[in-house]
Amino acid sequence: IDNGAALEICDILGNDLWKIDLELNRLCNYTIGSREPNSVITKKIVQKLLVRETEENIFKFIDALAGKNKRLALLTLQNEFSAGANELAVLGMIARQIRILLQIKSTQVVPTKDVVAKQLGIHPYVAQKSLGQIKNFHINELKNIYRQLLQIDMSIKSSSMSARVLFDRMIAKL
């Protein structure tokens, strides 16, 4: 494993040693399976394999918000934080996804996955998931969520309130 990969693992997984152990085994198996001589776990491999899981949880969280399923939204975030996710990183990923949804929703035509991916500079998978999610939101709901995320960001940085409490409050208001 190279140094950049080790640092990336710590950034993504935090201090959950059990999760780190599981993910290191998975990364080793992936690298060994590549059959390249002198296979090394690189930062690129870590980002490819580990970030996807967090991204999936963010999609699941947004889907829960769209379906007005507060319980699932809370559970998804709790699981993410319990797995050692950084609160500001989760906030950033949620805000990014809401921003993508706002950008798609504000277009006048119904775009395709490829058009959205190209215009917004995002992965086609993210574009596909986003196109499925926008159907469940009104633009005013997205703007409201985005404003609440801004308030959470400001509160995290200017007070001693826990991000978990702030997220719980936001979900309860929806």
CSV table of N, CA and C in Angstrom, one decimal:
chain,number,residue,atom,x,y,z
A,1,ILE,N,0.9,-1.2,0.0
A,1,ILE,CA,0.0,0.0,0.0
A,1,ILE,C,0.9,1.2,0.0
A,2,ASP,N,0.5,2.2,-0.8
A,2,ASP,CA,1.4,3.4,-0.8
A,2,ASP,C,0.8,4.4,0.2
A,3,ASN,N,1.6,5.4,0.5
A,3,ASN,CA,1.3,6.4,1.6
A,3,ASN,C,0.0,7.1,1.3
A,4,GLY,N,-0.2,7.5,0.0
A,4,GLY,CA,-1.4,8.3,-0.3
A,4,GLY,C,-2.6,7.4,-0.1
A,5,ALA,N,-2.5,6.2,-0.4
A,5,ALA,CA,-3.7,5.2,-0.2
A,5,ALA,C,-4.0,5.1,1.3
A,6,ALA,N,-3.0,5.0,2.1
A,6,ALA,CA,-3.2,4.8,3.5
A,6,ALA,C,-3.8,6.0,4.1
A,7,LEU,N,-3.4,7.2,3.7
A,7,LEU,CA,-4.0,8.5,4.2
A,7,LEU,C,-5.5,8.6,3.7
A,8,GLU,N,-5.7,8.2,2.5
A,8,GLU,CA,-7.1,8.2,1.9
A,8,GLU,C,-8.0,7.3,2.7
A,9,ILE,N,-7.5,6.1,3.0
A,9,ILE,CA,-8.3,5.2,3.8
A,9,ILE,C,-8.7,5.8,5.2
A,10,CYS,N,-7.7,6.4,5.8
A,10,CYS,CA,-8.0,7.1,7.1
A,10,CYS,C,-9.0,8.2,6.9
A,11,ASP,N,-8.9,9.0,5.9
A,11,ASP,CA,-9.8,10.1,5.6
A,11,ASP,C,-11.3,9.6,5.4
A,12,ILE,N,-11.4,8.5,4.6
A,12,ILE,CA,-12.7,8.0,4.3
A,12,ILE,C,-13.3,7.2,5.5
A,13,LEU,N,-12.5,6.4,6.2
A,13,LEU,CA,-13.1,5.5,7.2
A,13,LEU,C,-12.9,6.0,8.6
A,14,GLY,N,-12.2,7.1,8.8
A,14,GLY,CA,-12.0,7.6,10.2
A,14,GLY,C,-11.2,6.6,11.0
A,15,ASN,N,-11.7,6.5,12.3
A,15,ASN,CA,-11.0,5.7,13.3
A,15,ASN,C,-11.6,4.3,13.6
A,16,ASP,N,-12.5,3.8,12.7
A,16,ASP,CA,-13.2,2.6,12.9
A,16,ASP,C,-12.2,1.4,12.5
A,17,LEU,N,-11.5,0.9,13.4
A,17,LEU,CA,-10.4,-0.1,13.1
A,17,LEU,C,-11.0,-1.4,12.5
A,18,TRP,N,-12.2,-1.8,12.9
A,18,TRP,CA,-12.8,-3.0,12.4
A,18,TRP,C,-13.2,-2.8,10.9
A,19,LYS,N,-13.7,-1.6,10.6
A,19,LYS,CA,-14.1,-1.3,9.2
A,19,LYS,C,-12.8,-1.2,8.4
A,20,ILE,N,-11.8,-0.6,8.9
A,20,ILE,CA,-10.5,-0.4,8.2
A,20,ILE,C,-9.9,-1.8,7.9
A,21,ASP,N,-10.0,-2.7,8.9
A,21,ASP,CA,-9.5,-4.1,8.6
A,21,ASP,C,-10.2,-4.8,7.5
A,22,LEU,N,-11.6,-4.7,7.5
A,22,LEU,CA,-12.4,-5.3,6.5
A,22,LEU,C,-12.1,-4.7,5.1
A,23,GLU,N,-12.0,-3.4,5.1
A,23,GLU,CA,-11.7,-2.7,3.8
A,23,GLU,C,-10.3,-3.0,3.3
A,24,LEU,N,-9.3,-3.1,4.2
A,24,LEU,CA,-8.0,-3.4,3.7
A,24,LEU,C,-7.9,-4.8,3.1
A,25,ASN,N,-8.7,-5.8,3.7
A,25,ASN,CA,-8.7,-7.1,3.2
A,25,ASN,C,-9.4,-7.1,1.8
A,26,ARG,N,-10.4,-6.3,1.6
A,26,ARG,CA,-11.1,-6.2,0.4
A,26,ARG,C,-10.2,-5.5,-0.7
A,27,LEU,N,-9.5,-4.5,-0.3
A,27,LEU,CA,-8.5,-3.8,-1.2
A,27,LEU,C,-7.4,-4.8,-1.6
A,28,CYS,N,-6.9,-5.6,-0.7
A,28,CYS,CA,-5.8,-6.5,-1.0
A,28,CYS,C,-6.3,-7.6,-2.0
A,29,ASN,N,-7.5,-8.1,-1.7
A,29,ASN,CA,-8.1,-9.1,-2.7
A,29,ASN,C,-8.3,-8.5,-4.0
A,30,TYR,N,-8.7,-7.3,-4.1
A,30,TYR,CA,-8.9,-6.6,-5.4
A,30,TYR,C,-7.6,-6.4,-6.1
A,31,THR,N,-6.6,-6.0,-5.4
A,31,THR,CA,-5.3,-5.8,-6.0
A,31,THR,C,-4.6,-7.1,-6.4
A,32,ILE,N,-4.7,-8.1,-5.6
A,32,ILE,CA,-4.2,-9.4,-5.9
A,32,ILE,C,-4.9,-10.0,-7.1
A,33,GLY,N,-6.2,-9.7,-7.2
A,33,GLY,CA,-7.0,-10.2,-8.3
A,33,GLY,C,-6.7,-9.5,-9.6
A,34,SER,N,-6.0,-8.4,-9.6
A,34,SER,CA,-5.7,-7.6,-10.8
A,34,SER,C,-4.6,-8.3,-11.6
A,35,ARG,N,-3.8,-9.2,-10.9
A,35,ARG,CA,-2.8,-10.0,-11.6
A,35,ARG,C,-1.7,-9.2,-12.2
A,36,GLU,N,-1.5,-8.0,-11.7
A,36,GLU,CA,-0.4,-7.2,-12.2
A,36,GLU,C,0.8,-7.5,-11.3
A,37,PRO,N,2.0,-7.6,-11.9
A,37,PRO,CA,3.2,-7.8,-11.0
A,37,PRO,C,3.4,-6.6,-10.1
A,38,ASN,N,3.8,-6.9,-8.8
A,38,ASN,CA,4.1,-5.9,-7.8
A,38,ASN,C,2.9,-5.0,-7.6
A,39,SER,N,1.7,-5.6,-7.5
A,39,SER,CA,0.5,-4.9,-7.3
A,39,SER,C,0.5,-4.1,-6.0
A,40,VAL,N,0.2,-2.9,-6.0
A,40,VAL,CA,0.2,-2.0,-4.9
A,40,VAL,C,-1.2,-1.3,-4.8
A,41,ILE,N,-1.7,-1.2,-3.6
A,41,ILE,CA,-2.9,-0.5,-3.3
A,41,ILE,C,-2.6,1.0,-3.4
A,42,THR,N,-3.2,1.7,-4.4
A,42,THR,CA,-2.9,3.1,-4.6
A,42,THR,C,-4.1,3.9,-4.2
A,43,LYS,N,-3.9,5.2,-4.1
A,43,LYS,CA,-5.0,6.2,-3.7
A,43,LYS,C,-6.1,6.1,-4.7
A,44,LYS,N,-5.8,5.9,-6.0
A,44,LYS,CA,-6.8,5.8,-7.0
A,44,LYS,C,-7.7,4.5,-6.8
A,45,ILE,N,-7.1,3.4,-6.4
A,45,ILE,CA,-7.9,2.2,-6.1
A,45,ILE,C,-8.8,2.4,-4.9
A,46,VAL,N,-8.2,3.1,-3.9
A,46,VAL,CA,-9.0,3.3,-2.7
A,46,VAL,C,-10.2,4.2,-3.0
A,47,GLN,N,-10.0,5.3,-3.8
A,47,GLN,CA,-11.1,6.2,-4.1
A,47,GLN,C,-12.1,5.4,-4.9
A,48,LYS,N,-11.7,4.6,-5.8
A,48,LYS,CA,-12.6,3.8,-6.7
A,48,LYS,C,-13.5,2.9,-5.9
A,49,LEU,N,-12.9,2.2,-4.9
A,49,LEU,CA,-13.7,1.2,-4.2
A,49,LEU,C,-14.4,1.7,-2.9
A,50,LEU,N,-13.8,2.6,-2.2
A,50,LEU,CA,-14.4,3.0,-0.9
A,50,LEU,C,-15.3,4.2,-1.1
A,51,VAL,N,-15.1,5.1,-1.9
A,51,VAL,CA,-15.9,6.3,-2.0
A,51,VAL,C,-17.3,5.9,-2.6
A,52,ARG,N,-17.4,4.9,-3.4
A,52,ARG,CA,-18.6,4.5,-4.0
A,52,ARG,C,-19.6,4.1,-2.9
A,53,GLU,N,-19.2,3.5,-1.9
A,53,GLU,CA,-20.1,3.1,-0.8
A,53,GLU,C,-20.7,4.3,-0.1
A,54,THR,N,-19.9,5.3,0.2
A,54,THR,CA,-20.5,6.5,0.8
A,54,THR,C,-21.4,7.2,-0.2
A,55,GLU,N,-21.1,7.2,-1.5
A,55,GLU,CA,-21.9,7.8,-2.5
A,55,GLU,C,-23.3,7.1,-2.5
A,56,GLU,N,-23.2,5.8,-2.5
A,56,GLU,CA,-24.5,5.0,-2.5
A,56,GLU,C,-25.4,5.4,-1.3
A,57,ASN,N,-24.7,5.6,-0.1
A,57,ASN,CA,-25.5,5.9,1.1
A,57,ASN,C,-26.1,7.3,1.0
A,58,ILE,N,-25.4,8.2,0.3
A,58,ILE,CA,-25.9,9.6,0.1
A,58,ILE,C,-27.1,9.5,-0.8
A,59,PHE,N,-27.1,8.7,-1.9
A,59,PHE,CA,-28.2,8.5,-2.8
A,59,PHE,C,-29.4,7.9,-2.0
A,60,LYS,N,-29.1,6.9,-1.1
A,60,LYS,CA,-30.1,6.3,-0.3
A,60,LYS,C,-30.8,7.4,0.6
A,61,PHE,N,-29.9,8.2,1.2
A,61,PHE,CA,-30.4,9.3,2.1
A,61,PHE,C,-31.4,10.2,1.3
A,62,ILE,N,-30.9,10.7,0.1
A,62,ILE,CA,-31.7,11.6,-0.7
A,62,ILE,C,-33.0,10.9,-1.1
A,63,ASP,N,-33.0,9.6,-1.5
A,63,ASP,CA,-34.2,8.9,-1.8
A,63,ASP,C,-35.1,8.8,-0.7
A,64,ALA,N,-34.6,8.7,0.5
A,64,ALA,CA,-35.5,8.6,1.7
A,64,ALA,C,-36.1,10.0,2.0
A,65,LEU,N,-35.3,11.1,1.8
A,65,LEU,CA,-35.9,12.4,1.9
A,65,LEU,C,-37.0,12.6,0.9
A,66,ALA,N,-36.8,12.2,-0.4
A,66,ALA,CA,-37.8,12.4,-1.4
A,66,ALA,C,-39.1,11.6,-1.1
A,67,GLY,N,-38.9,10.4,-0.5
A,67,GLY,CA,-40.1,9.6,-0.2
A,67,GLY,C,-40.7,10.0,1.2
A,68,LYS,N,-40.2,11.0,1.8
A,68,LYS,CA,-40.7,11.5,3.1
A,68,LYS,C,-40.5,10.4,4.1
A,69,ASN,N,-39.5,9.6,4.0
A,69,ASN,CA,-39.2,8.5,4.9
A,69,ASN,C,-38.2,9.0,5.9
A,70,LYS,N,-38.6,9.7,6.9
A,70,LYS,CA,-37.7,10.3,7.9
A,70,LYS,C,-36.9,9.2,8.6
A,71,ARG,N,-37.5,8.1,8.9
A,71,ARG,CA,-36.9,7.1,9.7
A,71,ARG,C,-35.7,6.5,8.9
A,72,LEU,N,-35.9,6.2,7.6
A,72,LEU,CA,-34.8,5.7,6.8
A,72,LEU,C,-33.7,6.7,6.6
A,73,ALA,N,-34.1,8.0,6.4
A,73,ALA,CA,-33.1,9.1,6.3
A,73,ALA,C,-32.2,9.2,7.5
A,74,LEU,N,-32.8,9.1,8.7
A,74,LEU,CA,-32.1,9.2,10.0
A,74,LEU,C,-31.2,8.0,10.1
A,75,LEU,N,-31.7,6.8,9.8
A,75,LEU,CA,-30.9,5.5,9.9
A,75,LEU,C,-29.7,5.6,9.0
A,76,THR,N,-29.9,6.0,7.8
A,76,THR,CA,-28.9,6.1,6.8
A,76,THR,C,-27.7,7.0,7.3
A,77,LEU,N,-28.1,8.1,7.8
A,77,LEU,CA,-27.0,9.1,8.3
A,77,LEU,C,-26.4,8.5,9.5
A,78,GLN,N,-27.1,7.9,10.4
A,78,GLN,CA,-26.5,7.3,11.6
A,78,GLN,C,-25.5,6.2,11.2
A,79,ASN,N,-25.9,5.4,10.3
A,79,ASN,CA,-25.0,4.3,9.8
A,79,ASN,C,-23.7,4.9,9.2
A,80,GLU,N,-23.9,6.0,8.5
A,80,GLU,CA,-22.7,6.7,7.9
A,80,GLU,C,-21.8,7.2,8.9
A,81,PHE,N,-22.3,7.9,9.9
A,81,PHE,CA,-21.5,8.5,11.0
A,81,PHE,C,-20.9,7.4,11.9
A,82,SER,N,-21.7,6.3,12.1
A,82,SER,CA,-21.2,5.2,12.9
A,82,SER,C,-20.0,4.5,12.2
A,83,ALA,N,-20.0,4.5,10.9
A,83,ALA,CA,-18.9,3.9,10.1
A,83,ALA,C,-17.7,4.8,10.1
A,84,GLY,N,-17.8,6.0,10.8
A,84,GLY,CA,-16.6,6.9,10.9
A,84,GLY,C,-16.5,8.0,9.9
A,85,ALA,N,-17.6,8.2,9.2
A,85,ALA,CA,-17.6,9.2,8.1
A,85,ALA,C,-17.5,10.6,8.8
A,86,ASN,N,-16.7,11.5,8.2
A,86,ASN,CA,-16.5,12.8,8.6
A,86,ASN,C,-17.8,13.6,8.4
A,87,GLU,N,-18.2,14.3,9.4
A,87,GLU,CA,-19.5,15.1,9.3
A,87,GLU,C,-19.5,16.1,8.2
A,88,LEU,N,-18.4,16.8,8.1
A,88,LEU,CA,-18.3,17.9,7.0
A,88,LEU,C,-18.3,17.2,5.6
A,89,ALA,N,-17.6,16.1,5.5
A,89,ALA,CA,-17.6,15.4,4.3
A,89,ALA,C,-19.0,14.9,3.9
A,90,VAL,N,-19.7,14.4,4.8
A,90,VAL,CA,-21.1,14.0,4.5
A,90,VAL,C,-22.0,15.2,4.1
A,91,LEU,N,-21.8,16.2,4.9
A,91,LEU,CA,-22.6,17.5,4.6
A,91,LEU,C,-22.2,17.9,3.1
A,92,GLY,N,-20.9,17.9,2.8
A,92,GLY,CA,-20.5,18.3,1.4
A,92,GLY,C,-21.1,17.4,0.4
A,93,MET,N,-21.1,16.1,0.6
A,93,MET,CA,-21.7,15.2,-0.4
A,93,MET,C,-23.2,15.4,-0.6
A,94,ILE,N,-23.9,15.6,0.5
A,94,ILE,CA,-25.3,15.8,0.5
A,94,ILE,C,-25.6,17.1,-0.3
A,95,ALA,N,-24.9,18.2,0.1
A,95,ALA,CA,-25.0,19.5,-0.6
A,95,ALA,C,-24.7,19.4,-2.1
A,96,ARG,N,-23.7,18.6,-2.4
A,96,ARG,CA,-23.4,18.4,-3.8
A,96,ARG,C,-24.5,17.8,-4.6
A,97,GLN,N,-25.1,16.7,-4.0
A,97,GLN,CA,-26.2,16.0,-4.6
A,97,GLN,C,-27.4,16.9,-4.8
A,98,ILE,N,-27.7,17.7,-3.8
A,98,ILE,CA,-28.9,18.6,-3.8
A,98,ILE,C,-28.6,19.7,-4.9
A,99,ARG,N,-27.4,20.1,-5.0
A,99,ARG,CA,-27.0,21.1,-6.0
A,99,ARG,C,-27.2,20.5,-7.4
A,100,ILE,N,-26.8,19.3,-7.6
A,100,ILE,CA,-26.9,18.6,-8.9
A,100,ILE,C,-28.4,18.5,-9.2
A,101,LEU,N,-29.2,18.1,-8.2
A,101,LEU,CA,-30.7,18.0,-8.5
A,101,LEU,C,-31.3,19.4,-8.8
A,102,LEU,N,-30.8,20.4,-8.2
A,102,LEU,CA,-31.3,21.8,-8.5
A,102,LEU,C,-30.9,22.2,-9.9
A,103,GLN,N,-29.7,21.9,-10.3
A,103,GLN,CA,-29.3,22.2,-11.6
A,103,GLN,C,-30.1,21.5,-12.7
A,104,ILE,N,-30.4,20.2,-12.5
A,104,ILE,CA,-31.1,19.4,-13.4
A,104,ILE,C,-32.6,19.9,-13.4
A,105,LYS,N,-33.1,20.1,-12.3
A,105,LYS,CA,-34.5,20.6,-12.2
A,105,LYS,C,-34.8,21.9,-12.8
A,106,SER,N,-33.8,22.8,-12.8
A,106,SER,CA,-34.0,24.1,-13.4
A,106,SER,C,-33.9,24.2,-14.9
A,107,THR,N,-33.5,23.1,-15.5
A,107,THR,CA,-33.5,23.1,-17.0
A,107,THR,C,-34.9,22.9,-17.5
A,108,GLN,N,-35.1,23.5,-18.7
A,108,GLN,CA,-36.5,23.4,-19.2
A,108,GLN,C,-36.8,22.1,-19.9
A,109,VAL,N,-35.8,21.5,-20.4
A,109,VAL,CA,-36.0,20.2,-21.2
A,109,VAL,C,-35.7,19.0,-20.3
A,110,VAL,N,-36.2,17.9,-20.6
A,110,VAL,CA,-35.9,16.7,-19.8
A,110,VAL,C,-34.6,16.1,-20.4
A,111,PRO,N,-33.5,16.3,-19.7
A,111,PRO,CA,-32.2,15.9,-20.2
A,111,PRO,C,-32.0,14.4,-20.1
A,112,THR,N,-31.0,13.9,-20.9
A,112,THR,CA,-30.6,12.5,-20.8
A,112,THR,C,-29.4,12.3,-19.8
A,113,LYS,N,-29.2,11.1,-19.5
A,113,LYS,CA,-28.0,10.9,-18.6
A,113,LYS,C,-26.7,11.4,-19.2
A,114,ASP,N,-26.5,11.2,-20.4
A,114,ASP,CA,-25.2,11.6,-21.0
A,114,ASP,C,-25.1,13.1,-21.1
A,115,VAL,N,-26.3,13.8,-21.4
A,115,VAL,CA,-26.3,15.3,-21.5
A,115,VAL,C,-26.0,15.8,-20.1
A,116,VAL,N,-26.6,15.3,-19.1
A,116,VAL,CA,-26.4,15.8,-17.7
A,116,VAL,C,-25.0,15.6,-17.3
A,117,ALA,N,-24.5,14.4,-17.5
A,117,ALA,CA,-23.1,14.1,-17.2
A,117,ALA,C,-22.1,15.1,-17.8
A,118,LYS,N,-22.3,15.3,-19.1
A,118,LYS,CA,-21.4,16.2,-19.8
A,118,LYS,C,-21.6,17.7,-19.3
A,119,GLN,N,-22.8,18.2,-19.2
A,119,GLN,CA,-23.0,19.6,-18.8
A,119,GLN,C,-22.5,19.8,-17.4
A,120,LEU,N,-22.8,18.9,-16.5
A,120,LEU,CA,-22.4,19.2,-15.1
A,120,LEU,C,-21.0,18.6,-14.7
A,121,GLY,N,-20.4,17.9,-15.6
A,121,GLY,CA,-19.1,17.4,-15.4
A,121,GLY,C,-19.1,16.3,-14.3
A,122,ILE,N,-20.1,15.4,-14.3
A,122,ILE,CA,-20.2,14.4,-13.3
A,122,ILE,C,-20.2,13.0,-14.0
A,123,HIS,N,-20.0,12.0,-13.2
A,123,HIS,CA,-20.0,10.6,-13.7
A,123,HIS,C,-21.4,10.3,-14.2
A,124,PRO,N,-21.5,9.5,-15.3
A,124,PRO,CA,-22.8,9.1,-15.9
A,124,PRO,C,-23.7,8.4,-14.8
A,125,TYR,N,-23.0,7.6,-14.0
A,125,TYR,CA,-23.8,6.9,-12.9
A,125,TYR,C,-24.5,7.9,-12.0
A,126,VAL,N,-23.8,8.9,-11.6
A,126,VAL,CA,-24.4,10.0,-10.7
A,126,VAL,C,-25.5,10.7,-11.5
A,127,ALA,N,-25.3,10.9,-12.8
A,127,ALA,CA,-26.3,11.6,-13.6
A,127,ALA,C,-27.6,10.7,-13.7
A,128,GLN,N,-27.4,9.4,-13.9
A,128,GLN,CA,-28.5,8.5,-13.9
A,128,GLN,C,-29.3,8.4,-12.6
A,129,LYS,N,-28.6,8.3,-11.5
A,129,LYS,CA,-29.2,8.3,-10.2
A,129,LYS,C,-30.0,9.6,-9.9
A,130,SER,N,-29.4,10.7,-10.3
A,130,SER,CA,-30.0,12.1,-10.1
A,130,SER,C,-31.2,12.2,-10.9
A,131,LEU,N,-31.2,11.8,-12.2
A,131,LEU,CA,-32.4,11.9,-13.0
A,131,LEU,C,-33.6,11.1,-12.4
A,132,GLY,N,-33.3,10.0,-11.7
A,132,GLY,CA,-34.3,9.2,-11.1
A,132,GLY,C,-34.8,10.0,-9.8
A,133,GLN,N,-34.0,10.7,-9.2
A,133,GLN,CA,-34.4,11.4,-7.9
A,133,GLN,C,-35.1,12.7,-8.2
A,134,ILE,N,-34.9,13.4,-9.2
A,134,ILE,CA,-35.5,14.7,-9.4
A,134,ILE,C,-37.0,14.6,-9.6
A,135,LYS,N,-37.5,13.4,-10.0
A,135,LYS,CA,-39.0,13.2,-10.2
A,135,LYS,C,-39.7,13.4,-8.9
A,136,ASN,N,-39.0,13.1,-7.8
A,136,ASN,CA,-39.7,13.1,-6.5
A,136,ASN,C,-39.6,14.4,-5.7
A,137,PHE,N,-39.0,15.4,-6.3
A,137,PHE,CA,-38.8,16.7,-5.6
A,137,PHE,C,-39.4,17.9,-6.4
A,138,HIS,N,-40.0,18.8,-5.7
A,138,HIS,CA,-40.4,20.1,-6.3
A,138,HIS,C,-39.1,21.0,-6.1
A,139,ILE,N,-39.0,21.9,-7.0
A,139,ILE,CA,-37.8,22.8,-6.9
A,139,ILE,C,-37.7,23.6,-5.6
A,140,ASN,N,-38.9,24.0,-5.1
A,140,ASN,CA,-38.9,24.7,-3.8
A,140,ASN,C,-38.4,23.8,-2.6
A,141,GLU,N,-38.7,22.5,-2.7
A,141,GLU,CA,-38.3,21.6,-1.7
A,141,GLU,C,-36.7,21.5,-1.7
A,142,LEU,N,-36.2,21.4,-2.9
A,142,LEU,CA,-34.7,21.3,-3.0
A,142,LEU,C,-34.1,22.6,-2.5
A,143,LYS,N,-34.6,23.8,-2.9
A,143,LYS,CA,-34.1,25.0,-2.4
A,143,LYS,C,-34.1,25.1,-0.9
A,144,ASN,N,-35.2,24.6,-0.3
A,144,ASN,CA,-35.4,24.6,1.2
A,144,ASN,C,-34.3,23.7,1.8
A,145,ILE,N,-34.1,22.5,1.3
A,145,ILE,CA,-33.1,21.6,1.8
A,145,ILE,C,-31.7,22.2,1.7
A,146,TYR,N,-31.4,22.9,0.6
A,146,TYR,CA,-30.1,23.5,0.3
A,146,TYR,C,-29.9,24.6,1.4
A,147,ARG,N,-30.9,25.4,1.7
A,147,ARG,CA,-30.8,26.5,2.7
A,147,ARG,C,-30.5,25.9,4.0
A,148,GLN,N,-31.2,24.8,4.4
A,148,GLN,CA,-31.0,24.1,5.6
A,148,GLN,C,-29.6,23.5,5.7
A,149,LEU,N,-29.1,23.0,4.7
A,149,LEU,CA,-27.7,22.5,4.7
A,149,LEU,C,-26.7,23.6,4.9
A,150,LEU,N,-27.0,24.8,4.3
A,150,LEU,CA,-26.1,26.0,4.6
A,150,LEU,C,-26.2,26.3,6.1
A,151,GLN,N,-27.3,26.3,6.7
A,151,GLN,CA,-27.5,26.6,8.1
A,151,GLN,C,-26.7,25.6,8.9
A,152,ILE,N,-26.8,24.3,8.5
A,152,ILE,CA,-26.0,23.3,9.3
A,152,ILE,C,-24.5,23.5,9.1
A,153,ASP,N,-24.1,23.9,8.0
A,153,ASP,CA,-22.6,24.2,7.7
A,153,ASP,C,-22.2,25.3,8.6
A,154,MET,N,-23.0,26.4,8.6
A,154,MET,CA,-22.6,27.6,9.5
A,154,MET,C,-22.6,27.2,11.0
A,155,SER,N,-23.6,26.4,11.4
A,155,SER,CA,-23.7,26.0,12.8
A,155,SER,C,-22.6,25.1,13.2
A,156,ILE,N,-22.2,24.2,12.4
A,156,ILE,CA,-21.1,23.3,12.7
A,156,ILE,C,-19.8,24.1,12.9
A,157,LYS,N,-19.6,25.1,12.1
A,157,LYS,CA,-18.4,25.9,12.1
A,157,LYS,C,-18.4,27.0,13.1
A,158,SER,N,-19.5,27.4,13.6
A,158,SER,CA,-19.6,28.5,14.5
A,158,SER,C,-20.1,28.2,15.9
A,159,SER,N,-20.5,27.0,16.2
A,159,SER,CA,-21.0,26.6,17.5
A,159,SER,C,-20.5,25.3,17.9
A,160,SER,N,-20.9,24.8,19.0
A,160,SER,CA,-20.4,23.5,19.5
A,160,SER,C,-21.5,22.5,19.3
A,161,MET,N,-22.5,22.8,18.5
A,161,MET,CA,-23.6,21.8,18.3
A,161,MET,C,-23.1,20.7,17.4
A,162,SER,N,-23.5,19.5,17.7
A,162,SER,CA,-23.1,18.3,16.9
A,162,SER,C,-23.8,18.3,15.6
A,163,ALA,N,-23.1,17.9,14.5
A,163,ALA,CA,-23.7,17.8,13.2
A,163,ALA,C,-24.8,16.8,13.2
A,164,ARG,N,-24.7,15.8,13.9
A,164,ARG,CA,-25.7,14.7,14.0
A,164,ARG,C,-27.0,15.3,14.5
A,165,VAL,N,-27.0,16.2,15.5
A,165,VAL,CA,-28.2,16.8,16.0
A,165,VAL,C,-28.8,17.8,15.0
A,166,LEU,N,-27.9,18.5,14.3
A,166,LEU,CA,-28.4,19.4,13.3
A,166,LEU,C,-29.0,18.7,12.1
A,167,PHE,N,-28.4,17.6,11.7
A,167,PHE,CA,-29.0,16.8,10.6
A,167,PHE,C,-30.4,16.2,11.1
A,168,ASP,N,-30.4,15.7,12.3
A,168,ASP,CA,-31.7,15.2,12.8
A,168,ASP,C,-32.8,16.3,12.8
A,169,ARG,N,-32.4,17.5,13.2
A,169,ARG,CA,-33.4,18.6,13.2
A,169,ARG,C,-33.9,18.9,11.8
A,170,MET,N,-33.0,18.9,10.8
A,170,MET,CA,-33.3,19.2,9.4
A,170,MET,C,-34.3,18.1,8.9
A,171,ILE,N,-34.0,16.9,9.2
A,171,ILE,CA,-34.9,15.8,8.8
A,171,ILE,C,-36.3,15.9,9.4
A,172,ALA,N,-36.3,16.2,10.7
A,172,ALA,CA,-37.6,16.4,11.4
A,172,ALA,C,-38.4,17.5,10.8
A,173,LYS,N,-37.8,18.5,10.3
A,173,LYS,CA,-38.6,19.7,9.7
A,173,LYS,C,-39.2,19.4,8.4
A,174,LEU,N,-38.6,18.4,7.7
A,174,LEU,CA,-39.1,18.1,6.3
A,174,LEU,C,-40.4,17.3,6.3
